[in-house]
Amino acid sequence: MADLQERKLKDAHMRATINQKLVETGERERLKELLRARLIECGWRDQLKAYCKEIVQQKGLEHITVDDLVSEITPRGRSLVPDEIKKELLQRIRTFLAQQSNV
Amino acid sequence: MSLNGCQHLQNYKATTGTETFKIIYSYFITCSTADARRKKAQICKCVKCDVVRPRLHACLSCIYFGCYDLKHIHEHSLEKKHQLAIDVSYGSVYCFMCEDYVYDLELEELSKTQCQKTPMSLGLKQRFFPWEPTEEELILLRCNPKRRRVTEASHIGLRGLINLGNTCFMNCILQSLTHTPILRDYFMADKHACLKNDESEQCLVCEMARLYQEFYSGSRTPFIPYKLLHLVWTNARHLAGYEQQDAHEFLIAALDVLHRHCKEMNGVSGSNPHHCNCIIDRIFTGGLQSDVTCKRCNNVSTTIDPIWDISLDLGPGPIHSSQVLSSIAAAAVNNTSTSQTTASTEFTHSPAPGFTNSPGNYEPTSLVECLKRFTKTEHLGNSAKIICSKCHSYQESTKQLTMKKLPIVACFHLKRFEHSTGYHKKISTFVSFPEELDMTPFMSSSRNNINGHSGPNLHSASCDNKYSLFAVVNHYGTIESGHYTCYIRSLKEQWYRCEDHLIKRATAGEVLNSEGYLLFYHKQVLEYE
């Protein structure tokens, strides 16, 4: 039990360090731009936009908040991201971490 | 939803101003300096749970970060009576009183300018913004409520062209150009701003723009391109007259005239004379790298030439290669001063057509084979010795051509007309070509000094170098007389066969089994500028 606790703490610490590195170096922005471009290219953005429009039209513009929309589209948004893009991003993060000797 | 925010945001702006918003924005939302990034990495996490989660918000009244999903920022707002917070990932302002995001024109403008700073500071390209109609466009849209939609069955953009007397060579090129997706987008978006106001009749680019209007007007009668023909005649004298002409020659001449007329529009004074930014160059110009390696000291002399098309030999080849070689040798001698010569002076002219390379003694039967031969290392024999710039000796060498930069539209010219060795004949061999083409193996980055090709490339997972076929020009008959037709792809997967004024539906199989003369491929993925 103590072991598990310790590991969780270590993981959280690691995650924070990695995130800090990504932000500091600007790599996070680069990844974000790459992801943005890829999602546009594969049509993800258009698909989701169409879905949003559908929901807004259904509920009426006056009766909907961003929160409603976010909770409605999040599951579909996640499932629609192509595996290839996830793989590419993961590969980029791996490469970045390999270059950072002091993590 | 309005762009005037809410009353809470207006009160906030009246008492605090926009300075805080700007500071938070430039430090935590769109960092444009290393200092800002360091600060963001240090303090940008939820005060309550000390974890970086998506949808982190920053209070607009004090320095406080809190999770949105876990309502930590809501708790802060309730406790401190701070009404507004900003989403750290997207920069939208949330009002706790209205319980929704609010939009304010002034803040939107501020964030737009901030957003452009991040990619700049990281050396990235400008971010893509989706189109938003301007005031003027909104009025136009309101005044013209009729919307036309493109459906599977619509014939929009298809129109036959009358043959004006052996002008099928022109018609098939015009059909191919009008159905080049990216060129169509340029003309349909009315991007050509002609400076020849009083003599726009003389501008071929304007004439092309009119041709697009005609094609998309919905009219079903064949169009008579007499003005266009006349303009080509006056600008490319060698094509004038009612004789049969080579479609490839016409293509190159048309691109050249279009390019020249675009250039006049841009003003020759334009910043860099070596780099033309006209639509023709942006779409059709690729960079061909030629590496000449000295056999003695292995010194590589590299030149890069702009090209508009790739001419591929179909015949057995090396018989006539001596003349090609001597011209290359002459060029190489001129370039001996530096080993890294990039085409500098040549850029002022139009890219030269018809680069060829044909080592090997076989007849290729597919486009990919042709390209393999085109990019294969060639031994320049005894008759083509050059002086090496490094070891200064008169040596034999090897040469290899590869693609340094891929054009958006790649034109392949299969050299079916053999003029070289005294006899003239047409090569009617069937050469297969794919609907989807990957150019990765023919890139300079895939170049392998030892044996030319390193087989299927390892990093070709991305589709950056992939192309789709969208037009094929066919020639029927002999070298003396014949007829040109073409296949063009309209909409997504539908092919049509164009023969002057006749247009018929066609299948992809029909296209791929035809005897191709000119093959037009379009890049599948475009890079952002």
XYZ file of C-alpha atoms in Angstrom, chain A residues 12 15-17 19-34 36-42 44-46 49 61-62 64-68 70-71 74 78 84 88 92, chain B residues 1 29-31 34 37-38 40-42 44-45 52 54-55 68 71 74 88-90 94 98-101 103 118-119 121-128 130 461-464 525-526 528:
90
model
C 2.926 12.965 -10.256
C 4.580 14.486 -14.786
C 5.035 17.945 -13.316
C 8.712 18.008 -14.289
C 5.255 19.495 -18.177
C 7.550 22.203 -16.853
C 10.211 21.245 -19.386
C 7.709 21.241 -22.231
C 6.447 24.705 -21.332
C 9.862 26.197 -20.634
C 11.381 25.171 -23.948
C 8.340 26.134 -25.985
C 7.980 22.505 -27.112
C 4.471 22.450 -25.711
C 3.495 25.273 -28.058
C 5.126 23.488 -30.980
C 3.242 20.293 -30.191
C 0.044 22.256 -29.858
C 0.557 23.838 -33.257
C 1.315 20.443 -34.803
C -3.891 21.851 -34.346
C -2.641 21.499 -37.931
C -3.152 17.723 -37.985
C -6.670 17.952 -36.591
C -7.607 20.478 -39.251
C -6.049 18.364 -42.003
C -7.865 15.186 -41.084
C -11.603 16.528 -37.132
C -12.183 20.230 -36.649
C -14.883 20.398 -39.319
C -17.799 22.052 -35.654
C -28.671 29.619 -28.937
C -30.194 31.240 -25.853
C -26.952 26.734 -24.146
C -23.692 27.475 -22.360
C -20.129 26.598 -23.282
C -20.158 24.090 -20.423
C -23.146 22.271 -21.894
C -18.143 20.945 -23.794
C -19.744 18.115 -21.874
C -15.997 15.843 -25.329
C -11.853 12.274 -27.990
C -2.076 8.051 -36.359
C 2.816 10.989 -34.044
C 7.439 13.604 -30.782
C -24.257 36.210 -27.696
C -1.589 32.278 -22.388
C 0.602 33.160 -25.333
C 4.200 33.322 -24.192
C 11.806 32.779 -22.850
C 7.787 30.621 -20.669
C 9.930 30.135 -17.584
C 4.540 30.014 -16.918
C 6.311 26.711 -16.279
C 6.902 27.733 -12.676
C 0.924 27.983 -13.918
C -0.838 25.337 -11.832
C -1.563 20.805 -14.051
C -6.696 20.959 -18.612
C -8.969 24.000 -18.340
C -12.277 24.751 -13.767
C -14.470 24.074 -9.480
C -15.339 28.861 -8.741
C -5.310 29.699 -19.631
C -5.406 27.388 -22.678
C -7.678 29.445 -24.909
C -15.531 33.507 -18.018
C -23.469 35.158 -15.904
C -22.183 31.574 -15.570
C -20.818 31.533 -19.099
C -17.988 32.789 -21.232
C -16.977 37.985 -25.523
C 3.905 32.980 -29.938
C 4.639 31.213 -33.219
C 9.039 33.747 -31.053
C 9.429 30.009 -31.643
C 10.201 30.332 -35.324
C 6.953 28.637 -36.287
C 4.728 29.526 -39.191
C 1.745 31.789 -38.614
C -1.238 30.046 -37.187
C -4.103 29.183 -39.465
C -10.491 30.032 -40.409
C 4.903 7.323 -42.369
C 3.589 10.839 -42.852
C 1.657 11.774 -45.950
C 3.676 14.930 -46.573
C -1.307 17.867 -47.794
C -0.290 21.495 -48.050
C 0.975 26.439 -44.122
